[in-house]
mmCIF file of C-alpha atoms in Angstrom:
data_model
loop_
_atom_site.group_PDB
_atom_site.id
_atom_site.type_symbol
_atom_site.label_atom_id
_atom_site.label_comp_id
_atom_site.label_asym_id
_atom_site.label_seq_id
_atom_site.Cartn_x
_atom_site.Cartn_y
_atom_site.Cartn_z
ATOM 1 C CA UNK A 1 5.516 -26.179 44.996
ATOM 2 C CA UNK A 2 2.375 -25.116 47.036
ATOM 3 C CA UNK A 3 2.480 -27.725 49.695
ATOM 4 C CA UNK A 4 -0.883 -26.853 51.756
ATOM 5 C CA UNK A 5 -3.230 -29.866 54.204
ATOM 6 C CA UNK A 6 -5.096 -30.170 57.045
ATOM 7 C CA UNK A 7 -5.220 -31.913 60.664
ATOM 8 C CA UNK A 8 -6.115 -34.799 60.305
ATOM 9 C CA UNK A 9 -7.052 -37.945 63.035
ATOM 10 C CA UNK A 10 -5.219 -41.167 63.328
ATOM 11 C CA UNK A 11 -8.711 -43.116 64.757
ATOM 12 C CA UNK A 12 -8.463 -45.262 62.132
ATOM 13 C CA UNK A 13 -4.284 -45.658 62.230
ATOM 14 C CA UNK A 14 -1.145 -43.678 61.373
ATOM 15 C CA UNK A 15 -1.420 -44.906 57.767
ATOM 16 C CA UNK A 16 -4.951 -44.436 56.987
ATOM 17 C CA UNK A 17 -4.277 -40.476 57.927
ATOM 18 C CA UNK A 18 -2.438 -40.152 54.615
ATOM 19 C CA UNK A 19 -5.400 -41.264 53.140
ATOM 20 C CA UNK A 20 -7.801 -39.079 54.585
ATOM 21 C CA UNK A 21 -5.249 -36.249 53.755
ATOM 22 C CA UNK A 22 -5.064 -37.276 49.897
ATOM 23 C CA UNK A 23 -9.017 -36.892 49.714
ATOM 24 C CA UNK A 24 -9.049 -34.103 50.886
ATOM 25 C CA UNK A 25 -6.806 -32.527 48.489
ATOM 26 C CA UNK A 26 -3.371 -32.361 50.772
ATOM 27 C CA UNK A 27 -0.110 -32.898 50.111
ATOM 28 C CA UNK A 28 1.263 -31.926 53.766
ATOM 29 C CA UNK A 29 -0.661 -32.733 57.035
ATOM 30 C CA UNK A 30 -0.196 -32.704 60.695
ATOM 31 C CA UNK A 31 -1.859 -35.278 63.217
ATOM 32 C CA UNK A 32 -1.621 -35.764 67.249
ATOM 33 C CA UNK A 33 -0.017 -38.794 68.388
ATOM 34 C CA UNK A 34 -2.509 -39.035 71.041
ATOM 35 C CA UNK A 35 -5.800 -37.281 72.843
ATOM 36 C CA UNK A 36 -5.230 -33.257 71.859
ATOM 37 C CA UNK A 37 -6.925 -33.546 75.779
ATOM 38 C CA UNK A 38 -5.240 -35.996 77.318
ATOM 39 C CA UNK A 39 -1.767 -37.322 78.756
ATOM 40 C CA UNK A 40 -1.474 -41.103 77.265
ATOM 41 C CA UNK A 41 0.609 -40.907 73.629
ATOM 42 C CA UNK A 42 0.034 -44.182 71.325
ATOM 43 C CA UNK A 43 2.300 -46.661 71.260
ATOM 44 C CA UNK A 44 4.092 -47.120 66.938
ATOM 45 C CA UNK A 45 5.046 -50.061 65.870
ATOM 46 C CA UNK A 46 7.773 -50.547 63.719
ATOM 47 C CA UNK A 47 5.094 -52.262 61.276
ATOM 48 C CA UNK A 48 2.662 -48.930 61.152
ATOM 49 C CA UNK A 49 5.643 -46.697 60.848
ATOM 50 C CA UNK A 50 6.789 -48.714 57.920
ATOM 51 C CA UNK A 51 3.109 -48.059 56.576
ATOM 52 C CA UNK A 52 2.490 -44.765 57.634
ATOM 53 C CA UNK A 53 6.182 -43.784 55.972
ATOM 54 C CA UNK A 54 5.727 -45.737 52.377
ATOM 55 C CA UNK A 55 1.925 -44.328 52.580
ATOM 56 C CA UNK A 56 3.211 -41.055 52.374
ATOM 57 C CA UNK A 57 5.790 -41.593 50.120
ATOM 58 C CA UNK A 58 3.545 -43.231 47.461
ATOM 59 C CA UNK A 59 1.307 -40.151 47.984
ATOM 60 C CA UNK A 60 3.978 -37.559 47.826
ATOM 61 C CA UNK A 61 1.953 -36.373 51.356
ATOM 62 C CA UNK A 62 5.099 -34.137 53.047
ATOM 63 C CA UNK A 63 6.101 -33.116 55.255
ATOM 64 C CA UNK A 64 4.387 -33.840 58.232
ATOM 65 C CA UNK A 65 4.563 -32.588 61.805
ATOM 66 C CA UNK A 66 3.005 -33.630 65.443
ATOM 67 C CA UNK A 67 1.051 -31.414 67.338
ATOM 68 C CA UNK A 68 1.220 -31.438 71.019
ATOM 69 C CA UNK A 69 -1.613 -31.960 73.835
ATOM 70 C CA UNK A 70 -2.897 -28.951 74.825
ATOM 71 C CA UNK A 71 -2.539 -29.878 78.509
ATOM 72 C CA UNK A 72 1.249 -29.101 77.847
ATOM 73 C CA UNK A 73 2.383 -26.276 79.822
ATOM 74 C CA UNK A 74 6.074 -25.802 80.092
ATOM 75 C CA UNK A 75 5.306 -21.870 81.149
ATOM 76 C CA UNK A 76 4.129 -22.960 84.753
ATOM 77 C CA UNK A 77 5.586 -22.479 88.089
ATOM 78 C CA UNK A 78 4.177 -25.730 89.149
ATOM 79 C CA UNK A 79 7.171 -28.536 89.015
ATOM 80 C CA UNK A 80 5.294 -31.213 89.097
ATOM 81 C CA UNK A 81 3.112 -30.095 86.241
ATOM 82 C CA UNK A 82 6.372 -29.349 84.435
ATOM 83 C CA UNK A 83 7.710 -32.446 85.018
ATOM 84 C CA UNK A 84 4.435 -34.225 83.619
ATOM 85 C CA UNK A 85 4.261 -31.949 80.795
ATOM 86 C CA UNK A 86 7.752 -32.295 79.984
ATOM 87 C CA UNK A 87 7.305 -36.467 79.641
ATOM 88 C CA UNK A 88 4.340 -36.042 77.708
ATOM 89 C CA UNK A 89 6.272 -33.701 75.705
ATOM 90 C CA UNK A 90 9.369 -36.215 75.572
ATOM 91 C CA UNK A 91 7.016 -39.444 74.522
ATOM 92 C CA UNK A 92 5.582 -37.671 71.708
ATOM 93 C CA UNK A 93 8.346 -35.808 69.946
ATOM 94 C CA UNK A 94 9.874 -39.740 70.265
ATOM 95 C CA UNK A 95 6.728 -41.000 68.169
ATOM 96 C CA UNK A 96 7.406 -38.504 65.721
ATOM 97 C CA UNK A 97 10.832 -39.863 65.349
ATOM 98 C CA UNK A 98 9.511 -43.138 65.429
ATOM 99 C CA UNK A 99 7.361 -42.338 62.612
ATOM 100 C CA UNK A 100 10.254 -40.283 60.460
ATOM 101 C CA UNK A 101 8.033 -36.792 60.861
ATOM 102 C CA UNK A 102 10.558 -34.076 61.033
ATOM 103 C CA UNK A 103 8.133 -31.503 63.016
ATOM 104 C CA UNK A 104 6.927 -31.392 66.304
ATOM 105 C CA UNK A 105 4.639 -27.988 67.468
ATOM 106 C CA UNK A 106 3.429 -27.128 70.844
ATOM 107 C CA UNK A 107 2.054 -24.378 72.646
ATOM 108 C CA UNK A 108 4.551 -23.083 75.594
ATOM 109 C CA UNK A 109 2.242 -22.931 77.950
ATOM 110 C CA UNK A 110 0.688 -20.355 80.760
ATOM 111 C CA UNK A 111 2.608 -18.511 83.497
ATOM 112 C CA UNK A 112 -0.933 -18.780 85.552
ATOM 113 C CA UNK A 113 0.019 -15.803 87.627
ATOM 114 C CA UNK A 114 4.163 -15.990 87.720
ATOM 115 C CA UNK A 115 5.084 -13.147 85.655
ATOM 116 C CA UNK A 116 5.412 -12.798 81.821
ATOM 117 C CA UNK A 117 9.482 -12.690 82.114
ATOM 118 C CA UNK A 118 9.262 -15.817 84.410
ATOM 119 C CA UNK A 119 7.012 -18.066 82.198
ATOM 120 C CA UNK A 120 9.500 -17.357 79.048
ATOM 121 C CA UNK A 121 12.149 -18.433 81.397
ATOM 122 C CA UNK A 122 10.562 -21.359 82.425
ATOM 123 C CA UNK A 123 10.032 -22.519 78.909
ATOM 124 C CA UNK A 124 13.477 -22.007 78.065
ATOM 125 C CA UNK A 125 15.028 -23.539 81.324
ATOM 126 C CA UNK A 126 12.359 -26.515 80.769
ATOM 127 C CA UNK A 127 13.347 -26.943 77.143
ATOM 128 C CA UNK A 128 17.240 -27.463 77.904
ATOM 129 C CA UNK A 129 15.645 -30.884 79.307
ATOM 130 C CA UNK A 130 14.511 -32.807 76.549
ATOM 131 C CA UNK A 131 16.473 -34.801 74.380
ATOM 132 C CA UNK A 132 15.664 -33.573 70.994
ATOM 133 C CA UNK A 133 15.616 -37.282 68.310
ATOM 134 C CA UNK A 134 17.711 -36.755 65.443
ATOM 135 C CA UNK A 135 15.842 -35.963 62.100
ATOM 136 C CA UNK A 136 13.363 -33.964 64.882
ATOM 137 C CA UNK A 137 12.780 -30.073 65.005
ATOM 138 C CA UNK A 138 10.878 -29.018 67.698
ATOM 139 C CA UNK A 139 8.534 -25.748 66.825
ATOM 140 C CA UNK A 140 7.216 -23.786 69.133
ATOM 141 C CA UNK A 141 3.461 -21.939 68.018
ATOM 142 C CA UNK A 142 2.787 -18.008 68.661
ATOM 143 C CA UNK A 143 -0.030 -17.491 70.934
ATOM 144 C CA UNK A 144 -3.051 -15.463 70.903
ATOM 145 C CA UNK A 145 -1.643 -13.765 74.569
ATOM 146 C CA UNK A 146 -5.240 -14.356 76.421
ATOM 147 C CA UNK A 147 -5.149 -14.798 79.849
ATOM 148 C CA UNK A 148 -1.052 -15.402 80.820
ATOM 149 C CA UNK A 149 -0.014 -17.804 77.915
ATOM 150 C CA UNK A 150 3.594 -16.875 77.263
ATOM 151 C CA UNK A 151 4.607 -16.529 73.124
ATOM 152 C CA UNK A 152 2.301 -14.054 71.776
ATOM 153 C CA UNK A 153 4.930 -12.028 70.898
ATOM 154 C CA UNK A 154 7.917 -12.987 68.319
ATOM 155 C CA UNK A 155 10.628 -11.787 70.910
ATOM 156 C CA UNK A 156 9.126 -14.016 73.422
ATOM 157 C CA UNK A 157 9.635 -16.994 71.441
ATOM 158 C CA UNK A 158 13.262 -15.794 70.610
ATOM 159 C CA UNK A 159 13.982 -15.433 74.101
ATOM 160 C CA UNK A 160 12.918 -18.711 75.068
ATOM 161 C CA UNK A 161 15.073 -20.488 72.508
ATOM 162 C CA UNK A 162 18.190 -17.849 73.517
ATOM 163 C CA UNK A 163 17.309 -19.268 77.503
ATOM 164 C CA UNK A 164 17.557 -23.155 76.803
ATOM 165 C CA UNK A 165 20.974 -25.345 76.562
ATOM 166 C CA UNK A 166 19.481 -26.071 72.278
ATOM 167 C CA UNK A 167 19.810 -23.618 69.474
ATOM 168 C CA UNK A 168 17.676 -23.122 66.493
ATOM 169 C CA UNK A 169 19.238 -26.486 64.963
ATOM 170 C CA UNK A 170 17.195 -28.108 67.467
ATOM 171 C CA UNK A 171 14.561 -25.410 67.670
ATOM 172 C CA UNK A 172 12.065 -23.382 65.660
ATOM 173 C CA UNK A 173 8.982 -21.712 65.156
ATOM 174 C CA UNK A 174 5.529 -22.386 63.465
ATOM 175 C CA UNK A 175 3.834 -19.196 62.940
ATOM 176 C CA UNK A 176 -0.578 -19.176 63.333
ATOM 177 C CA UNK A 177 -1.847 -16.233 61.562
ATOM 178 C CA UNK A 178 -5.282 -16.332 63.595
ATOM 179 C CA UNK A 179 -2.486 -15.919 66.782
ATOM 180 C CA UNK A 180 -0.787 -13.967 64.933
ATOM 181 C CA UNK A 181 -4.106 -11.225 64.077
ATOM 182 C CA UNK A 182 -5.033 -12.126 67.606
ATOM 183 C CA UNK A 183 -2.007 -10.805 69.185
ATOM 184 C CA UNK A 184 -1.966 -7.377 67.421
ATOM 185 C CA UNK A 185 0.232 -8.202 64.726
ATOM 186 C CA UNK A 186 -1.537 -7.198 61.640
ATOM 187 C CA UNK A 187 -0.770 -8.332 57.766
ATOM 188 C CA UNK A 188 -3.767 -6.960 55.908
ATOM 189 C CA UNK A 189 -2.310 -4.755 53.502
ATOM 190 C CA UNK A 190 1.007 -4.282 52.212
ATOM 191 C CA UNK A 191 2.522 -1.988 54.814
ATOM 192 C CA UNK A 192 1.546 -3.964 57.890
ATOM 193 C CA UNK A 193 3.061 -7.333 56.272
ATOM 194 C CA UNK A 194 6.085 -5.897 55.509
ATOM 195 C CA UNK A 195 6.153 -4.233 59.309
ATOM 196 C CA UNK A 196 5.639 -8.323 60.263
ATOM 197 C CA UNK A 197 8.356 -9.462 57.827
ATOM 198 C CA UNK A 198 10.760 -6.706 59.349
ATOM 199 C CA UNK A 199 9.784 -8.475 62.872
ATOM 200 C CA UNK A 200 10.602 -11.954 62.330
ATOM 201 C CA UNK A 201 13.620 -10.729 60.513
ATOM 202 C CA UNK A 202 15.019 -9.166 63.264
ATOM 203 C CA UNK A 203 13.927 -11.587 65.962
ATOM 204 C CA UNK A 204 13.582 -15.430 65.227
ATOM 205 C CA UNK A 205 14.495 -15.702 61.704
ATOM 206 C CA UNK A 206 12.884 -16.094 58.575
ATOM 207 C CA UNK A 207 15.184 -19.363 57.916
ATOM 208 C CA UNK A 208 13.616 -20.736 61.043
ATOM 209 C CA UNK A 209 9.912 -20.483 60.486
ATOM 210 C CA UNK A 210 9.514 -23.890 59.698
ATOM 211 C CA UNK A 211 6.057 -24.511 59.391
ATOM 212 C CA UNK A 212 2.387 -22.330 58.620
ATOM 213 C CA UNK A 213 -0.972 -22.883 60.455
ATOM 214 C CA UNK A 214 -3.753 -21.202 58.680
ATOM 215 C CA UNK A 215 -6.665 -20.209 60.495
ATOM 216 C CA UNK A 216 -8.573 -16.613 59.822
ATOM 217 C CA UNK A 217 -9.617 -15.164 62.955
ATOM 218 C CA UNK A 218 -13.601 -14.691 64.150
ATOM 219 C CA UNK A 219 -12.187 -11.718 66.546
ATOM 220 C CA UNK A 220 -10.723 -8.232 65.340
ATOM 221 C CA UNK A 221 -6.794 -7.452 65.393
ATOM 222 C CA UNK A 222 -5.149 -7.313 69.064
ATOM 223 C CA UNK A 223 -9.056 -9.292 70.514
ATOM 224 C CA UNK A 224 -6.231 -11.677 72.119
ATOM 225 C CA UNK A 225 -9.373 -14.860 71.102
ATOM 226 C CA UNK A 226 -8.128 -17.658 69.577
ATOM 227 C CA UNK A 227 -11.254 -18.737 67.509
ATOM 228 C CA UNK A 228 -10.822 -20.253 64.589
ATOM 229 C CA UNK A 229 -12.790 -19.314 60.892
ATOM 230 C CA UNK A 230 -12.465 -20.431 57.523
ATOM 231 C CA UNK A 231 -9.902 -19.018 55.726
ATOM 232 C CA UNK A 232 -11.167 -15.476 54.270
ATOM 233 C CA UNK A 233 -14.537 -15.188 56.243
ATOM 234 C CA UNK A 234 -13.046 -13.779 59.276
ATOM 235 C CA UNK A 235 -11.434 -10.725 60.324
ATOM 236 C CA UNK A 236 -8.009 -11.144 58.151
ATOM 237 C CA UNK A 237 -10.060 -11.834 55.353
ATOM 238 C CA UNK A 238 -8.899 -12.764 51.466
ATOM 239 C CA UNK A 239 -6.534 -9.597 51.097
ATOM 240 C CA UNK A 240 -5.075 -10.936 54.141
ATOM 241 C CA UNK A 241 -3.980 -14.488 53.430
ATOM 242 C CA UNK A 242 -3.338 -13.392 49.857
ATOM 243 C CA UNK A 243 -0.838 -11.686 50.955
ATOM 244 C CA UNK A 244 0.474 -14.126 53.527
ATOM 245 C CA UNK A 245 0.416 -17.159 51.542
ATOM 246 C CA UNK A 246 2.245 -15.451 48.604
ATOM 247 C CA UNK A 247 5.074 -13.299 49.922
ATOM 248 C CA UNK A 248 8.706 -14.273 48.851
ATOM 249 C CA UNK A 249 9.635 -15.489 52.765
ATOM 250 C CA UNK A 250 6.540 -17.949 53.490
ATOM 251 C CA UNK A 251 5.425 -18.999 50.448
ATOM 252 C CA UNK A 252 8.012 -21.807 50.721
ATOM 253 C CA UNK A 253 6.814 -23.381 54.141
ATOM 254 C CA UNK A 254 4.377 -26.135 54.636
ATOM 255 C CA UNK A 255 1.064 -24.808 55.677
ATOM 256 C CA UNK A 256 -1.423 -26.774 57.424
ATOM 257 C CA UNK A 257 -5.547 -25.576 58.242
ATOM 258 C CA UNK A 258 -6.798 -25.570 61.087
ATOM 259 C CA UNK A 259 -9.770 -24.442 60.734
ATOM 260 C CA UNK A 260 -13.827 -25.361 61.800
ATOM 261 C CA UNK A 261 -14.844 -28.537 60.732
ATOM 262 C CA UNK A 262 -18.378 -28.026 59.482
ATOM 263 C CA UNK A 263 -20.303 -27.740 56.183
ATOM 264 C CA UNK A 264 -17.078 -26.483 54.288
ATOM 265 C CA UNK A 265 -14.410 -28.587 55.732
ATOM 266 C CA UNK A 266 -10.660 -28.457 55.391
ATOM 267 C CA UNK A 267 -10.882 -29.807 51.916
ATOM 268 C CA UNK A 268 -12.876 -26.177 50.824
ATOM 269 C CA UNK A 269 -10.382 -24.161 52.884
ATOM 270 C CA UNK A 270 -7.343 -25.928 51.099
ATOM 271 C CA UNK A 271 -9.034 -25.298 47.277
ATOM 272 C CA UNK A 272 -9.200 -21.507 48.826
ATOM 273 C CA UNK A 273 -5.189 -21.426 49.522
ATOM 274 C CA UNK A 274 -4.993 -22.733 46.094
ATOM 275 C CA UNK A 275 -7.407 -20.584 44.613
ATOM 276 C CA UNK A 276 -5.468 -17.382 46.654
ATOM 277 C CA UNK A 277 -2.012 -18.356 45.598
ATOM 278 C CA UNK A 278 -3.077 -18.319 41.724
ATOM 279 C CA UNK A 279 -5.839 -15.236 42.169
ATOM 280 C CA UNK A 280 -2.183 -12.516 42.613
#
């Protein structure tokens, strides 16, 4: 079963997200736990958890995962940033657990001048620290590789899990195709997705990709941007996704948009998975 949604915002409460999921056409979703900008996580109580979980459950909305704050940056050589990011980090992989989501996702963060080698290191060291709920897999996202953000490449990610005291039952990886495109690797016709398939084959494992974000990509193959387009009117196109969204390996995993919220909305870009996974 095609299980395909969108971010969406808890303004209005953890419950009321599965709502806003259902109209617009998902079954899966992911949502912050706090200000994408900010520091402060909300506070769940037992009561909204108890909603939010039977809200999903009536709605057969699953699974969901927890994005982290941007301002997360586990990659850095500054401690006390580390040590701030890493609380953050701690409170809201706990709300997830609070509110039975089995997926947390973050981005690893920048090296800001350290080194490549050092800022996968860091992650990895960093990650040994956190105490990982049960029922919890923590993911963490490719990157787009601008500037000195650490993860654009599959090996990278590897690496960092290989580094920390946790293993990939703790640990795993949720794969962004507009990173993905971003960061040179290309999946755009048959040859090039199989060269990807090989990759994460030989590096972090198909079995632990848990979880898609689908975003085409306004900038050409290896642009290292991470701007967002609707899915099919960028650079990796229909062909593209139609080939992501439907090979044997991924077709399986969750997939959540990400994509510009204007005039089409997530609800257009999830009819155009649908419409891509039936189109073969």
């Amino acid at each position: 079963m095609l299980r395909v949604g969108a971010h969406v915002s808890i303004a209005d409460g953890y419950p009321d997200a599965v709502e806003h999921e259902g109209e617009l056409g998902g079954n899966c979703g992911q949502i912050f736990v706090g200000s994408p900008r900010g520091w402060a996580v909300s506070d769940v109580d037992d009561a909204e958890a108890e909603a939010f979980r039977e809200a999903a459950a009536d709605r057969d909305v699953r699974p969901w995962i927890v994005h982290g704050t941007y301002l997360i940056n586990l990659a850095t050589p500054k401690d006390d940033l580390a040590a701030k990011s890493l609380d953050c980090l701690q409170a809201e992989l706990d709300a997830a657990a609070a509110l039975d989501i089995p997926y947390y996702v973050f981005h690893p963060g920048a090296h800001t001048g350290a080194g490549e080698e050092t800022g996968i290191e860091n992650v990895g060291n960093r990650l040994s620290d956190l105490e990982v709920p049960d029922g919890v897999t923590v993911l963490l996202e490719n990157t787009a590789g601008k500037g000195t953000t650490v993860g654009r490449r599959l090996a990278h990610l590897d690496e960092m899990v290989a580094v920390s005291d946790h293993s990939y039952d703790d640990i795993g990886v949720c794969l962004d195709t507009c990173h993905l495109f971003a960061a040179g690797y290309d999946f755009t016709d048959d040859a090039s997705m199989a060269d990807l398939i090989d990759e994460i084959r030989d590096t972090v494992g198909i079995e632990h990709i848990h979880y898609l974000h689908l975003n085409d990509s306004k900038h050409p193959l290896g642009s290292e941007k991470d701007e967002h387009e609707h899915i099919g009117e960028g650079e990796i196109g229909d062909e593209g996704f139609r080939r992501f969204v439907t090979h044997d390996a991924l077709c399986e995993k969750p997939m959540v948009l990400e994509t510009p919220v204007d005039e089409k909305g997530y609800a257009w870009n999830i009819d155009r998975v649908r419409d891509l996974r039936t189109e073969e």
